[in-house]
XYZ file of C-alpha atoms in Angstrom:
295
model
C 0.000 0.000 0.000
C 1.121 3.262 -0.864
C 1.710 5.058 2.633
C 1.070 8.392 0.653
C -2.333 7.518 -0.146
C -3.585 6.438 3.281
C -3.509 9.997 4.636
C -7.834 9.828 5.111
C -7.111 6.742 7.500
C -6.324 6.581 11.199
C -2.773 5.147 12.568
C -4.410 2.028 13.428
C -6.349 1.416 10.517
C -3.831 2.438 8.264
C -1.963 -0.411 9.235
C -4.627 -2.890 9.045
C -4.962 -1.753 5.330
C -1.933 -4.076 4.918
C -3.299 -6.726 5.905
C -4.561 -9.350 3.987
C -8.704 -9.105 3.038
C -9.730 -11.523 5.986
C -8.077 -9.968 8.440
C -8.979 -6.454 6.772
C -12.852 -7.757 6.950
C -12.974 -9.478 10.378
C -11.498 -5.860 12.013
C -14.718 -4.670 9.949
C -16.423 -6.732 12.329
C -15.638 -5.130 15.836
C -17.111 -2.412 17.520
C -16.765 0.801 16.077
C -16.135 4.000 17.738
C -16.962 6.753 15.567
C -15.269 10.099 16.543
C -18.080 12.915 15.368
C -18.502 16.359 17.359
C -21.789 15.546 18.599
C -20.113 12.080 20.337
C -17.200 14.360 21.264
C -19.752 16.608 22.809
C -21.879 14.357 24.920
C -18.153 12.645 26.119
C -17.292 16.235 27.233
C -20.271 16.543 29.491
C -20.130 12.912 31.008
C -16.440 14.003 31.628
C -17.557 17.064 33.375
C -20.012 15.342 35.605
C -17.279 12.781 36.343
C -15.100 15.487 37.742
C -17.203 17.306 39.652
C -16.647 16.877 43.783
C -19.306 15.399 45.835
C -22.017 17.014 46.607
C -25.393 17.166 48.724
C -27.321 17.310 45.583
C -25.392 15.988 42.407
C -26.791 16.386 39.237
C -27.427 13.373 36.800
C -28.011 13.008 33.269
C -30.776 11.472 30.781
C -29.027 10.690 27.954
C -31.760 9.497 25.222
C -32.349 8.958 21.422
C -34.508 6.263 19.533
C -32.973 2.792 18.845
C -30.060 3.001 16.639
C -28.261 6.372 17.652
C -25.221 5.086 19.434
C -25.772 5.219 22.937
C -24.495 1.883 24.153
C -20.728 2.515 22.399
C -20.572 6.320 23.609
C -20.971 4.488 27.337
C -18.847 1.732 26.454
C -16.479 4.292 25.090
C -16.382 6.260 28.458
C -15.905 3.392 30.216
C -12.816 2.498 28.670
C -11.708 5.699 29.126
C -12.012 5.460 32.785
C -11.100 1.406 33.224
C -11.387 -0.622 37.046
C -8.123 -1.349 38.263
C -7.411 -3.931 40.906
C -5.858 -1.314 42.913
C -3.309 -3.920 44.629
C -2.134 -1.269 47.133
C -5.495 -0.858 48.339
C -8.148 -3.077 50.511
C -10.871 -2.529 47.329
C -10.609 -2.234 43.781
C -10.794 1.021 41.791
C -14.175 1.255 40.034
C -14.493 4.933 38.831
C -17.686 4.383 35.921
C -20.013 1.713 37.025
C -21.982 0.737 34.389
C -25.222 -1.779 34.886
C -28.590 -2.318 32.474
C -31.574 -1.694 34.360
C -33.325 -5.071 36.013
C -36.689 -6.199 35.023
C -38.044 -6.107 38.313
C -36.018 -2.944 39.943
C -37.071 -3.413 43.738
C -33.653 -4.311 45.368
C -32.667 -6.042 41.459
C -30.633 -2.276 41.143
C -28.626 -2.811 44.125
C -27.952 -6.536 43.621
C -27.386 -5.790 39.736
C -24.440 -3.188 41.041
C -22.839 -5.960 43.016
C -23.291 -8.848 40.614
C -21.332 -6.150 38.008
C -18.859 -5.256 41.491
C -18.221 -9.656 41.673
C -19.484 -9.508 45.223
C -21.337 -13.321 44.826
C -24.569 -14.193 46.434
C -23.402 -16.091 49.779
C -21.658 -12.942 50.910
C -24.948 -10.520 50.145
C -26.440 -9.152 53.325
C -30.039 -9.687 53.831
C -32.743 -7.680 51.761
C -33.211 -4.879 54.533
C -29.170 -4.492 54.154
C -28.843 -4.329 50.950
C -29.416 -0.444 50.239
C -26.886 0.215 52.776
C -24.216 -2.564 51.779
C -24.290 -2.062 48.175
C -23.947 2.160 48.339
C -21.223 1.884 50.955
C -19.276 -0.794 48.590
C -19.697 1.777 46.139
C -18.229 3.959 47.923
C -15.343 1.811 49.170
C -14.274 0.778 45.231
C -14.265 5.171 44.085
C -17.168 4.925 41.949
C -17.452 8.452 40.565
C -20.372 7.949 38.154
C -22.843 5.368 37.968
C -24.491 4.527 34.328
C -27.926 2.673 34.149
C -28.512 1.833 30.577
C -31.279 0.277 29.255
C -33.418 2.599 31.679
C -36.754 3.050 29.641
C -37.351 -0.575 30.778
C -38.670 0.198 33.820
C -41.758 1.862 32.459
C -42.598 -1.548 31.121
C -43.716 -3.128 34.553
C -46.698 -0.426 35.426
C -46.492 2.412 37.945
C -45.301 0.879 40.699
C -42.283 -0.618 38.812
C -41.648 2.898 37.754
C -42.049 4.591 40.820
C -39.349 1.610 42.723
C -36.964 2.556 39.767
C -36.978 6.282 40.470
C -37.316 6.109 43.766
C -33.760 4.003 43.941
C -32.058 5.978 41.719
C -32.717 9.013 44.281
C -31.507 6.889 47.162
C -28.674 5.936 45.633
C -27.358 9.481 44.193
C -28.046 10.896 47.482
C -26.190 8.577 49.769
C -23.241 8.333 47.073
C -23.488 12.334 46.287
C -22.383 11.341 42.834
C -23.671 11.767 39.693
C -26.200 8.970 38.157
C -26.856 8.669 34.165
C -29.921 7.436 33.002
C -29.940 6.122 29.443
C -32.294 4.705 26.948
C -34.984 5.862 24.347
C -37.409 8.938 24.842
C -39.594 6.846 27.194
C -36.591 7.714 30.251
C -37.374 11.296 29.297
C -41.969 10.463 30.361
C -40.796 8.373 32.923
C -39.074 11.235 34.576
C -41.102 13.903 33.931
C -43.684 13.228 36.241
C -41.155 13.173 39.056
C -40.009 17.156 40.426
C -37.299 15.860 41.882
C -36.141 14.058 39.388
C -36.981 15.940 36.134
C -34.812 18.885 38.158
C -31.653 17.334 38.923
C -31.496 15.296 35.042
C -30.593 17.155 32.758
C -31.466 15.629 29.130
C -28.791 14.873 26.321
C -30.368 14.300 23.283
C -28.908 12.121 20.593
C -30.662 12.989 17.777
C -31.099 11.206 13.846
C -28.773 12.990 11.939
C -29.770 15.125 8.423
C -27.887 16.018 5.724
C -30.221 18.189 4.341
C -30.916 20.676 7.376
C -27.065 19.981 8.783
C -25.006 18.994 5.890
C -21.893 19.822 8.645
C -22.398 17.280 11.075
C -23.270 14.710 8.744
C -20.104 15.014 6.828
C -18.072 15.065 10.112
C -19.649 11.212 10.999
C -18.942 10.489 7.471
C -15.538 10.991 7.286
C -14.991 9.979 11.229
C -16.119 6.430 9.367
C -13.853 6.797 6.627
C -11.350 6.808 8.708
C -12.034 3.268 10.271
C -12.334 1.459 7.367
C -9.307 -0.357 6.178
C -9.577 0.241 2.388
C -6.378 1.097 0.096
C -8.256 3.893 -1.526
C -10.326 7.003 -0.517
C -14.131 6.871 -0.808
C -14.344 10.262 0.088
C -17.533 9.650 1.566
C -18.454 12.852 2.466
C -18.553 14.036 -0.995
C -22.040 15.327 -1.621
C -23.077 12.179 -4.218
C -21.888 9.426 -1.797
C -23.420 11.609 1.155
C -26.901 12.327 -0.455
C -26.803 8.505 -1.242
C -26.164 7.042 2.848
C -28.607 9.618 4.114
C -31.171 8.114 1.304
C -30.578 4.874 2.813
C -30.050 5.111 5.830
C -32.100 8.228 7.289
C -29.467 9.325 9.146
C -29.359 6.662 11.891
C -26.055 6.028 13.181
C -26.178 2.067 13.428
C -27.682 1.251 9.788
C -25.153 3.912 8.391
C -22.451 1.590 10.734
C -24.269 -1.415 8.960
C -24.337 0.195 5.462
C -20.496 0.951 5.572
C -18.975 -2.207 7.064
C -21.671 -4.431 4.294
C -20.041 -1.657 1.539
C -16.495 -1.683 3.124
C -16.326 -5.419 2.979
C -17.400 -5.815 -0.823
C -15.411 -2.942 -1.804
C -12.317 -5.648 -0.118
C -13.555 -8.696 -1.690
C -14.154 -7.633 -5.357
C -10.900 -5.648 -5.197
C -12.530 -1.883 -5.904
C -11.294 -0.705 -2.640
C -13.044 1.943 -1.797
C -16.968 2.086 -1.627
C -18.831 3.697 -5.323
C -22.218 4.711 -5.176
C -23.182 1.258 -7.298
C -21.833 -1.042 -3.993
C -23.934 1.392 -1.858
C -27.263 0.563 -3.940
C -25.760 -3.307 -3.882
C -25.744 -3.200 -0.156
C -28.883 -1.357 0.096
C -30.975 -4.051 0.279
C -29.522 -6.233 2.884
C -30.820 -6.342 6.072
C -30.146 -3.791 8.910
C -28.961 -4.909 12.472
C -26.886 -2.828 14.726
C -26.996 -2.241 18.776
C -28.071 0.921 19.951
């Protein structure tokens, strides 16, 4: 490959454009992080909350878009970017970002979920009238700074009183810990909450919204090229490029996961029939297959 030409790649992918075309498509195959400003953006602010000291009443986060929009890598992004440690020095180990998907049944599930993701296993759990107290002062114990409930809209799916435990343990827990809590899921966090003062006060919403080329040409064209740069083909697409763009938004409506899903279904044809870089005619060709990607 000609290093010259590889300028539109990053480091890492650059070098995995040397690579042979099933190694090439099997790094297609992993989880994508796409750096775009609005990802940058909403990293920014989890990054503020994460700093901030402890206080009598922290303030969380809803962080919400429809299926599709990226939520679940952003978190898994900042979680990497804040890994556990086993803290060997130390009695505990270091757990700055707990992250946990919300139980189906939330009445004591949160707190046992938080220590089945902490490894504390069942034989050592106090009894259910302990549990409150045992799990928020293990938090404390192992640093957590910020705690992450994904998957959060599923608590409106067991009635009121499933919705009201939910809420009502997410207070608890942010009090006692005086650290920040994130809610995230689809718009349904957003009702949940808004029925709740306390609540609706202290969580500030982050929308992640569909992306449109037509009314923000911009910040399409920055996701467009952030993928560009992941995909380990010897020659530019220059996807951003307003035929190629019109064409993904076309197809994809500007959600994030089936323009993930377009590109890697492209990306890997583009390897295996030797064009190397994606035309609008593999875009059409890839069109038609079907669409799965996690939110």
């Amino acid at each position: 490959m000609n290093t010259n030409d590889d300028e539109y790649l990053d480091e890492e992918t650059a070098a995995i454009a040397s690579l042979d075309n099933l190694d090439r498509i099997a790094h297609l195959r992993k989880d994508l992080y796409v750096p775009h400003n609005e990802a940058t953006t909403v990293l920014e602010e989890l990054e503020l909350l994460f700093n901030e000291p402890d206080v009598i009443r922290p303030q969380g986060r809803q962080l919400i878009s429809n299926p599709l929009m990226g939520k679940t890598t952003l978190i898994d992004r900042f979680c990497k970017d804040h890994p556990a440690s086993d803290n060997l020095g130390g009695d505990h180990a270091h757990v700055p970002v707990l992250n946990i998907e919300h139980p189906d049944n939330p009445h004591n599930q949160i707190y046992s979920t938080i220590l089945s993701r902490l490894g504390v296993p069942h034989k050592l759990r106090p009894s259910p009238s302990q549990l409150a107290d045992y799990t928020i002062d293990l938090m404390k114990k192992v640093g957590v700074r910020i705690l992450l409930i994904d998957e959060f809209h599923s608590a409106l799916h067991g009635g009121p009183a499933t919705q009201r435990a939910s809420l009502d343990t997410v207070k608890h827990i942010m009090n006692s810990l005086r650290r920040p809590i994130v809610l995230v899921g689809t718009s349904e966090v957003a009702s949940a909450t808004t029925h709740d003062i306390q609540i609706s006060s202290r969580f500030k919403i982050i929308p992640l919204r569909r992306f449109n080329y037509i009314k923000d040409p911009d910040s399409f064209e920055d996701l467009l090229e952030g993928f560009q740069g992941l995909l380990p083909l010897r020659k530019c697409s220059d996807l951003s490029a307003p035929e190629l763009a019109e064409l993904i938004f076309r197809i994809t409506e500007g959600v994030v996961g089936e323009i993930k899903d377009l590109l890697v279904r492209a990306a890997t044809q583009a390897i295996e029939d030797g064009t190397e870089k994606i035309t609008p005619e593999i875009l059409e060709a890839c069109s038609s297959s079907p669409l799965t990607a996690s939110s």
